[in-house]
mmCIF file of C-alpha atoms in Angstrom:
data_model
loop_
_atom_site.group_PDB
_atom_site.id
_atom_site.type_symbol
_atom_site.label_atom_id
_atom_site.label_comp_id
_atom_site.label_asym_id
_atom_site.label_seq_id
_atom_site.Cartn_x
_atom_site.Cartn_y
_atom_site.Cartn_z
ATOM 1 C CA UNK A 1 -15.436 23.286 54.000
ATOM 2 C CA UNK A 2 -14.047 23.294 50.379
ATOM 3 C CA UNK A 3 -11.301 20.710 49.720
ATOM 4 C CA UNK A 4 -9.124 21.453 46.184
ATOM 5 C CA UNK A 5 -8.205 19.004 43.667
ATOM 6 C CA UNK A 6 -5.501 16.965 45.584
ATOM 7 C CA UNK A 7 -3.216 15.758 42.105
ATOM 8 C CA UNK A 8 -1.809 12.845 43.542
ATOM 9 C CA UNK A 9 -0.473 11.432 40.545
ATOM 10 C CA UNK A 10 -0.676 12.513 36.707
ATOM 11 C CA UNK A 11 -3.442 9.724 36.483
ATOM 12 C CA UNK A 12 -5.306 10.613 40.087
ATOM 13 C CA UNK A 13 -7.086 13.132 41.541
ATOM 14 C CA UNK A 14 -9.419 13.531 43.897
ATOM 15 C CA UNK A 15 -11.570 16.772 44.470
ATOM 16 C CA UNK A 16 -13.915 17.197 47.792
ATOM 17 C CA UNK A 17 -17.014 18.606 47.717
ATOM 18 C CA UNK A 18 -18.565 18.525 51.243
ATOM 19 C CA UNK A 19 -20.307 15.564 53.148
ATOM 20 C CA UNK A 20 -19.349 12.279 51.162
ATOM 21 C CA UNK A 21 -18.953 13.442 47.692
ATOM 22 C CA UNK A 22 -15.904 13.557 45.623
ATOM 23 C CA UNK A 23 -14.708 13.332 42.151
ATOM 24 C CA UNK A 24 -11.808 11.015 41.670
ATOM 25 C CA UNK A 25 -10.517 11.375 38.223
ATOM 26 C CA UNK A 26 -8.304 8.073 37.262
ATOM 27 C CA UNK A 27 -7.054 7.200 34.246
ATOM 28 C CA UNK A 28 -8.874 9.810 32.202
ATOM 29 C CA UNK A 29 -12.092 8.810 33.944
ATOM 30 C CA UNK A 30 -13.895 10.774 36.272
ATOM 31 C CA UNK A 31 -15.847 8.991 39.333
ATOM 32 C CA UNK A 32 -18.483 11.052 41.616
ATOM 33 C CA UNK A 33 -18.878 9.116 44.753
ATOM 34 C CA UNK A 34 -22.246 9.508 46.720
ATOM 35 C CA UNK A 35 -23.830 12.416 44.748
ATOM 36 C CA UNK A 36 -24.714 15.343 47.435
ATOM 37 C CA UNK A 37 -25.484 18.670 46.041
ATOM 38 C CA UNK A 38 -28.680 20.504 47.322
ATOM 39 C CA UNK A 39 -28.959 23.063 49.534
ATOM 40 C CA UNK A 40 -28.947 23.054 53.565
ATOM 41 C CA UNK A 41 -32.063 21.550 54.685
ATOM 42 C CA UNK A 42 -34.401 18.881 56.742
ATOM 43 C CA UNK A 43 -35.082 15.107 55.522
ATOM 44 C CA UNK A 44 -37.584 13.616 57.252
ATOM 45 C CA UNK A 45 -37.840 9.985 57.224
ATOM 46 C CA UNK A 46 -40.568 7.731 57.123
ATOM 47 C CA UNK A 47 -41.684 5.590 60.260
ATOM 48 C CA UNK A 48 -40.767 7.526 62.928
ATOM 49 C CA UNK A 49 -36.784 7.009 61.955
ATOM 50 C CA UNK A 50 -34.660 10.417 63.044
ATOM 51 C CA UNK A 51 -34.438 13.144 60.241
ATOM 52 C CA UNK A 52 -31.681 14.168 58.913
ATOM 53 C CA UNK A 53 -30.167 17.488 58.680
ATOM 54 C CA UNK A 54 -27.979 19.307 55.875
ATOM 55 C CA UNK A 55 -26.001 22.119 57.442
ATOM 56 C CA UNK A 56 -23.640 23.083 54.561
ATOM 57 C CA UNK A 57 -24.143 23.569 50.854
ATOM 58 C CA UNK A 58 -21.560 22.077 48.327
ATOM 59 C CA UNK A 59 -18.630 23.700 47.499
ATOM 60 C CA UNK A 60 -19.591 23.087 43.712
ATOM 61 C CA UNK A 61 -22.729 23.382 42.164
ATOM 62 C CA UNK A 62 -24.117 20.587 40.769
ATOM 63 C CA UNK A 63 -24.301 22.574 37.059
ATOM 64 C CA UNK A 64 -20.831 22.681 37.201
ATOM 65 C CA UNK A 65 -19.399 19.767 38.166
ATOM 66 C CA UNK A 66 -18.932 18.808 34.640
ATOM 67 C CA UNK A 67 -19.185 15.377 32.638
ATOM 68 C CA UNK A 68 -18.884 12.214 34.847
ATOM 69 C CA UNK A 69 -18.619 9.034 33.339
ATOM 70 C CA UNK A 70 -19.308 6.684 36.606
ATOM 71 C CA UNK A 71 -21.012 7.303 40.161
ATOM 72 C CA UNK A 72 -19.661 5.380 42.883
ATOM 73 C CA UNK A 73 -22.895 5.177 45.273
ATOM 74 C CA UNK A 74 -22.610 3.313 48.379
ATOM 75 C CA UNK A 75 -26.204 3.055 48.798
ATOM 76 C CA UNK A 76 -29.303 4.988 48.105
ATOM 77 C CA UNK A 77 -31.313 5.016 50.892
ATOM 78 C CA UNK A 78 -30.098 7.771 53.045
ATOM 79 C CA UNK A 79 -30.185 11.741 51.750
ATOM 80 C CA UNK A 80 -26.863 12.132 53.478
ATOM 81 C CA UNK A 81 -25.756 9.575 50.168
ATOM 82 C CA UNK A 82 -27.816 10.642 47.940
ATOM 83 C CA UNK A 83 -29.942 13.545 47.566
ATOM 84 C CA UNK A 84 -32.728 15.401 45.887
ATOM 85 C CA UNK A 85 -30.498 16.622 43.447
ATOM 86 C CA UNK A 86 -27.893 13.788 42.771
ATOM 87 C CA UNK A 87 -30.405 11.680 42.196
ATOM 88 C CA UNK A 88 -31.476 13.685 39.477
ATOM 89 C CA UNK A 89 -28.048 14.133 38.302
ATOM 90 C CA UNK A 90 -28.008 10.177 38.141
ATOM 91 C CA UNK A 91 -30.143 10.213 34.791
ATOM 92 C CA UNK A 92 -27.214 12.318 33.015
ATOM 93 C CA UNK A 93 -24.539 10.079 34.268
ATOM 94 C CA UNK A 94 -23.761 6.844 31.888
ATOM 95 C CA UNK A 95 -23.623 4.227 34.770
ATOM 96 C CA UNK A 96 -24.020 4.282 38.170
ATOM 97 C CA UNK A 97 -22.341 1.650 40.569
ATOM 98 C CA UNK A 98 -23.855 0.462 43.793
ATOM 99 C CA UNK A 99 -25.705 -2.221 45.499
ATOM 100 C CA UNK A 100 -27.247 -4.909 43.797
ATOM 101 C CA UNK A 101 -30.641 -4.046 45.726
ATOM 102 C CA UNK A 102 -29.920 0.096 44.605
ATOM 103 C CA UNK A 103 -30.002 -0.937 41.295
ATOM 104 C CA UNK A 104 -33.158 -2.297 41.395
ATOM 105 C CA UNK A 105 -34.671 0.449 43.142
ATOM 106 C CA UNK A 106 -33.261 3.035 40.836
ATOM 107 C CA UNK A 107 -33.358 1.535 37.461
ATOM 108 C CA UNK A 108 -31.900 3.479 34.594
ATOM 109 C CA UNK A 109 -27.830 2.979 34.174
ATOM 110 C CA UNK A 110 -27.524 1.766 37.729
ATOM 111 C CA UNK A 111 -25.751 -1.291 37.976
ATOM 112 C CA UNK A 112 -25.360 -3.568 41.061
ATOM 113 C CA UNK A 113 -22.160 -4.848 42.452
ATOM 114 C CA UNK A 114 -22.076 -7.569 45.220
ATOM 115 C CA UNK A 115 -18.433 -7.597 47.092
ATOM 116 C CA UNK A 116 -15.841 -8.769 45.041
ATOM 117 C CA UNK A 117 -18.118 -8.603 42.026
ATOM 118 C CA UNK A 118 -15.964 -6.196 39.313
ATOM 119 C CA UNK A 119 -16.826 -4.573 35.933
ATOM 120 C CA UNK A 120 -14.185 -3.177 33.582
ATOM 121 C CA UNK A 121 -14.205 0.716 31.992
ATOM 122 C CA UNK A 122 -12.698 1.343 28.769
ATOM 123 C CA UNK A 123 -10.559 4.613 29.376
ATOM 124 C CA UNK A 124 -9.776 7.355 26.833
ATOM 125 C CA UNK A 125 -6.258 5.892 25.971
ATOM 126 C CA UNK A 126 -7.808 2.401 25.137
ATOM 127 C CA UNK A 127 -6.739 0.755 28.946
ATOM 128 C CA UNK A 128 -9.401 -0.621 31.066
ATOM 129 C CA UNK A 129 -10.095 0.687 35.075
ATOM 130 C CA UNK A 130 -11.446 -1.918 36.860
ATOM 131 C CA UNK A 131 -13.933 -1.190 39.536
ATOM 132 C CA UNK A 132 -14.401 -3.877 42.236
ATOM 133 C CA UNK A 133 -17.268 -3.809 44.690
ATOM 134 C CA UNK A 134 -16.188 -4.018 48.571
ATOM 135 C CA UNK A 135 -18.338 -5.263 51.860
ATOM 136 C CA UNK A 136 -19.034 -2.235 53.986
ATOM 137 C CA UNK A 137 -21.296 -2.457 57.227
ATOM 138 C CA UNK A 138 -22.846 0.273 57.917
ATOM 139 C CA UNK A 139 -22.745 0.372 62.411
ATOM 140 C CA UNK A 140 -22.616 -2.811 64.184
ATOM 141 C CA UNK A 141 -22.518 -5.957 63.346
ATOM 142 C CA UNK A 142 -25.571 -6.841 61.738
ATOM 143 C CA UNK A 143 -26.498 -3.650 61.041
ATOM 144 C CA UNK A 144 -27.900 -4.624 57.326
ATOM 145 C CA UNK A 145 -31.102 -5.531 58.645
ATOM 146 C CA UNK A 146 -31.783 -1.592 59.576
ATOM 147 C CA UNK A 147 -29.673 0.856 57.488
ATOM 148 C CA UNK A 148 -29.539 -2.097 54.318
ATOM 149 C CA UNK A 149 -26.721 -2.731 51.816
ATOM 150 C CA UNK A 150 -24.011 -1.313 51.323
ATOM 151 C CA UNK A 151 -21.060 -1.001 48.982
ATOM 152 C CA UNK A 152 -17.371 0.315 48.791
ATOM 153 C CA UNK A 153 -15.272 0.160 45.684
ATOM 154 C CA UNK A 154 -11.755 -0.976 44.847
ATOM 155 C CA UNK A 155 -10.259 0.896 41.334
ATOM 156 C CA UNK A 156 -7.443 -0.997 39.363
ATOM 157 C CA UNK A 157 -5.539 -0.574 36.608
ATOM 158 C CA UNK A 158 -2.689 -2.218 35.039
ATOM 159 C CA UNK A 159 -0.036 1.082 35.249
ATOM 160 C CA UNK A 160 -2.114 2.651 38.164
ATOM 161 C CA UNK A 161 -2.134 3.194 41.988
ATOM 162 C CA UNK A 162 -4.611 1.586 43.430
ATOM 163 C CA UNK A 163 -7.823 3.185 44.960
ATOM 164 C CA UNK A 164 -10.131 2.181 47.608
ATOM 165 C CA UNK A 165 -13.473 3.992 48.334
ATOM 166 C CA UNK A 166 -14.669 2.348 51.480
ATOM 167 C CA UNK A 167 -18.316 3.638 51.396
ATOM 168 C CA UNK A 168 -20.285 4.005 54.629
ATOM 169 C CA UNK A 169 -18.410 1.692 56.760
ATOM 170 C CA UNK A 170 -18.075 0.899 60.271
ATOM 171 C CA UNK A 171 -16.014 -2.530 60.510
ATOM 172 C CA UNK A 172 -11.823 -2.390 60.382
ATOM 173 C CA UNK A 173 -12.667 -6.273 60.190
ATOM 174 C CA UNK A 174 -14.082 -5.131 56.413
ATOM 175 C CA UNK A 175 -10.867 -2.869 55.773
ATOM 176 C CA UNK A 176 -9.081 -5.744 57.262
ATOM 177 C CA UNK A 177 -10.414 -7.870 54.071
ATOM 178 C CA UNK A 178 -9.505 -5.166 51.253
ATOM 179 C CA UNK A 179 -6.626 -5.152 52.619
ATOM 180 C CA UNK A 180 -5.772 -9.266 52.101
ATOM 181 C CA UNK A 181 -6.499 -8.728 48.394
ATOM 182 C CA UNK A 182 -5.787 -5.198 47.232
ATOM 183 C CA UNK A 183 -3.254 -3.704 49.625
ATOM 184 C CA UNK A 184 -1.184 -2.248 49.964
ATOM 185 C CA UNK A 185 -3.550 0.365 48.472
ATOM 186 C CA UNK A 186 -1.555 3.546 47.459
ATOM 187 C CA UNK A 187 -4.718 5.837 48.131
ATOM 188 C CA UNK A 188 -7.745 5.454 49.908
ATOM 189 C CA UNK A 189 -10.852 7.455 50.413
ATOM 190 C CA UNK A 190 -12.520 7.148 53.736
ATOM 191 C CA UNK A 191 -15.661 7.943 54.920
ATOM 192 C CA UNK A 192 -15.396 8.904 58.642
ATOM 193 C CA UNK A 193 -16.997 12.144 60.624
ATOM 194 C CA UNK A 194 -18.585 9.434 63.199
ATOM 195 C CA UNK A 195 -22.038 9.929 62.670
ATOM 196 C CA UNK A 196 -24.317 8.589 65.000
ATOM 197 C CA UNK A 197 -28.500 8.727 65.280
ATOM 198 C CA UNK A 198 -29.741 8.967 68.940
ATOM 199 C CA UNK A 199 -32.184 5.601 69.043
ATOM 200 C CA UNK A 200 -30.349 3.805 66.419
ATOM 201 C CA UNK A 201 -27.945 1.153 67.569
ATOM 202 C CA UNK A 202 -27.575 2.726 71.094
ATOM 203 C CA UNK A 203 -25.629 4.954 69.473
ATOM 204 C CA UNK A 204 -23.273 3.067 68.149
ATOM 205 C CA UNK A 205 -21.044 4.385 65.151
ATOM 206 C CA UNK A 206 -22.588 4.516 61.790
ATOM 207 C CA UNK A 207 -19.644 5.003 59.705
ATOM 208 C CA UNK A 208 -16.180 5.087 60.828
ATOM 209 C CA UNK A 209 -14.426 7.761 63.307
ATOM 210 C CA UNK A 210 -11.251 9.622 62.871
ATOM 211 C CA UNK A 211 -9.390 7.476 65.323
ATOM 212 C CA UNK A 212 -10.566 4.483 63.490
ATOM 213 C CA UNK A 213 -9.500 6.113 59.876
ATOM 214 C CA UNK A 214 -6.347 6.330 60.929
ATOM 215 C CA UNK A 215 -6.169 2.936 61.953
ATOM 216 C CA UNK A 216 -7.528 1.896 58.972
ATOM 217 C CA UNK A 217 -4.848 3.891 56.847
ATOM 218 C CA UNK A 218 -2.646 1.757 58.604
ATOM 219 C CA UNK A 219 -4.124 -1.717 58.059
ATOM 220 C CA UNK A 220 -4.640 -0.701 54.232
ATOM 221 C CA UNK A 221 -0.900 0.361 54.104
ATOM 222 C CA UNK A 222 -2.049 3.765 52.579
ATOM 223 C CA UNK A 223 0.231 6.437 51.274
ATOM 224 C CA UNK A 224 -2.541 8.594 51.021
ATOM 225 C CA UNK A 225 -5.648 9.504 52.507
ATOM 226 C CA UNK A 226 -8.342 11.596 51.754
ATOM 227 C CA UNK A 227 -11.158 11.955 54.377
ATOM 228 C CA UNK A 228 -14.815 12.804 52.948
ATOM 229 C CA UNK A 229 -18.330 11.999 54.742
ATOM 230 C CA UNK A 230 -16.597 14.619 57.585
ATOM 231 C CA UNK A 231 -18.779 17.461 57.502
ATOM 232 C CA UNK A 232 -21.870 19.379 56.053
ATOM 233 C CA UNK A 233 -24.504 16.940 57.606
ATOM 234 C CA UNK A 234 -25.499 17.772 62.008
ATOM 235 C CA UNK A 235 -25.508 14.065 62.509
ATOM 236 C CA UNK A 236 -21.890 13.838 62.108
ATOM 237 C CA UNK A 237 -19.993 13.842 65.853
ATOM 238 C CA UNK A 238 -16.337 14.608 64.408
ATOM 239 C CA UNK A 239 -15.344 17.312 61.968
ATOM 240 C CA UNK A 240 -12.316 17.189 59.588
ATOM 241 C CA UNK A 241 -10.213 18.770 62.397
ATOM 242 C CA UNK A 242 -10.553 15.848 64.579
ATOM 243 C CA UNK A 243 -9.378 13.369 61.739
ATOM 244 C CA UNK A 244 -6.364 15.579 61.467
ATOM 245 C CA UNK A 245 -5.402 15.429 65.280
ATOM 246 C CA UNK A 246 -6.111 11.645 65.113
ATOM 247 C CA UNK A 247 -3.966 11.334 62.679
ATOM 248 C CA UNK A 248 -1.397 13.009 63.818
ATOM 249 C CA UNK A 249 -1.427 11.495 66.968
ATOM 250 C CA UNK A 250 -1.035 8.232 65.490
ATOM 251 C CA UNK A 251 2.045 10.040 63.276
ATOM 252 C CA UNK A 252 0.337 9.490 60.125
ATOM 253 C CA UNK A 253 -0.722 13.162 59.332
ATOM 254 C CA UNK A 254 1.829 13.302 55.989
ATOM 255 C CA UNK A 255 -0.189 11.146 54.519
ATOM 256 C CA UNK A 256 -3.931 13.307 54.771
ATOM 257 C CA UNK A 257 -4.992 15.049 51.516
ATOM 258 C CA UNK A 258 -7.235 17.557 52.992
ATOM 259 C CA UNK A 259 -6.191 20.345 50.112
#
């Protein structure tokens, strides 16, 4: 499903593309979280692990997405975060965020951040956007030791709303700690669509689900939400109607972006 640019401010947007990717333009910057853009397809994965299955194509093509100047990429390990083709977009892109074990795997303009860990972009009117790496756990506790590291993001800026990107995450006790030091955060970006692998934690939740998003918008204090990593991919349980009921049940559906 195609999600329009949500203007949230004259400083933030945030445009949905299908499965987790986005463009977030802040400050005169433009961030692409978890670059996604082939076609429907299969992933197979080495070792026996479940494949992974791409049911949608992007609502924009890759050729014209435009310039970026940063990708925000919770990991690169899984197709579902990064595919074929956004991994070939990351050579045209001047930096690309993630984990400090990413990096090293991808090389190029990819730079690690550990949680907390924060690098400063020079915008086109001369300010600086911060961008502060966040813990994520992908599934259950101690799930690091089989999906690996990942990363969410916190953006700052002096005169702007604060943004937080949570990445593939599973753990309110994470949002729980953005939340101590950034919140209230005015917007937030949540990966949710409860995917789950059948032989991989029992099942357990990889990522968050919609009734957890919603709890999470309310721990983060969030004026806005906008719900990506809901769709496109057949490992995904929940769609982006089921974040909308669960957040209305909880009387928090005002604040959904969904465009």
């Amino acid at each position: 499903m195609a999600v329009g640019v949500n203007p949230i401010s004259d400083q933030l947007s945030v445009q949905v593309f299908g499965g987790p990717t986005a463009l977030i333009e802040y400050g005169g910057l433009r961030f692409l979280t978890d670059p996604t853009f082939d076609e429907p397809g299969h992933y197979p994965r080495p070792g026996g692990r479940p494949g992974l299955t791409k049911t949608a194509p992007p609502s924009t093509k890759r050729a014209d997405l435009g310039p970026v100047d940063a990708v925000l990429l919770s990991h690169d390990e899984h197709p579902d975060n990064l595919d074929h083709s956004g991994r070939e977009l990351l050579a045209d892109v001047p930096l690309t965020l993630t984990t400090p074990s990413g990096a090293g795997r991808l090389g190029g303009t990819a730079k690690g951040l550990a949680p907390w860990e924060s690098v400063d972009l020079t915008r086109p009117d001369g300010g600086v956007v911060t961008v502060t790496g966040a813990p994520a756990q992908h599934g259950p506790e101690g799930a690091d030791k089989v999906t690996g590291e990942v990363v969410g993001f916190v953006l700052t800026a002096q005169d702007l709303p604060t943004v937080y990107v949570s990445g593939d995450n599973a753990s309110l006790d994470v949002v729980r700690q953005v939340a101590e030091r950034f919140g209230p955060v005015d917007t937030a970006v949540l990966f949710a669509g409860a995917p789950r692998l059948k032989g991989v934690f029992d099942g357990a939740l990889l990522v968050l689900d919609s009734a957890l998003a919603a709890e999470a918008a309310k721990i983060l204090g969030a004026r806005t939400v906008v719900p990506v990593h809901v769709d496109s991919w057949d490992h995904f349980t929940e769609s982006r109607d089921d974040v909308v009921a669960a957040f209305t049940a909880a009387g928090l559906a005002d604040r959904l972006r969904l465009g």
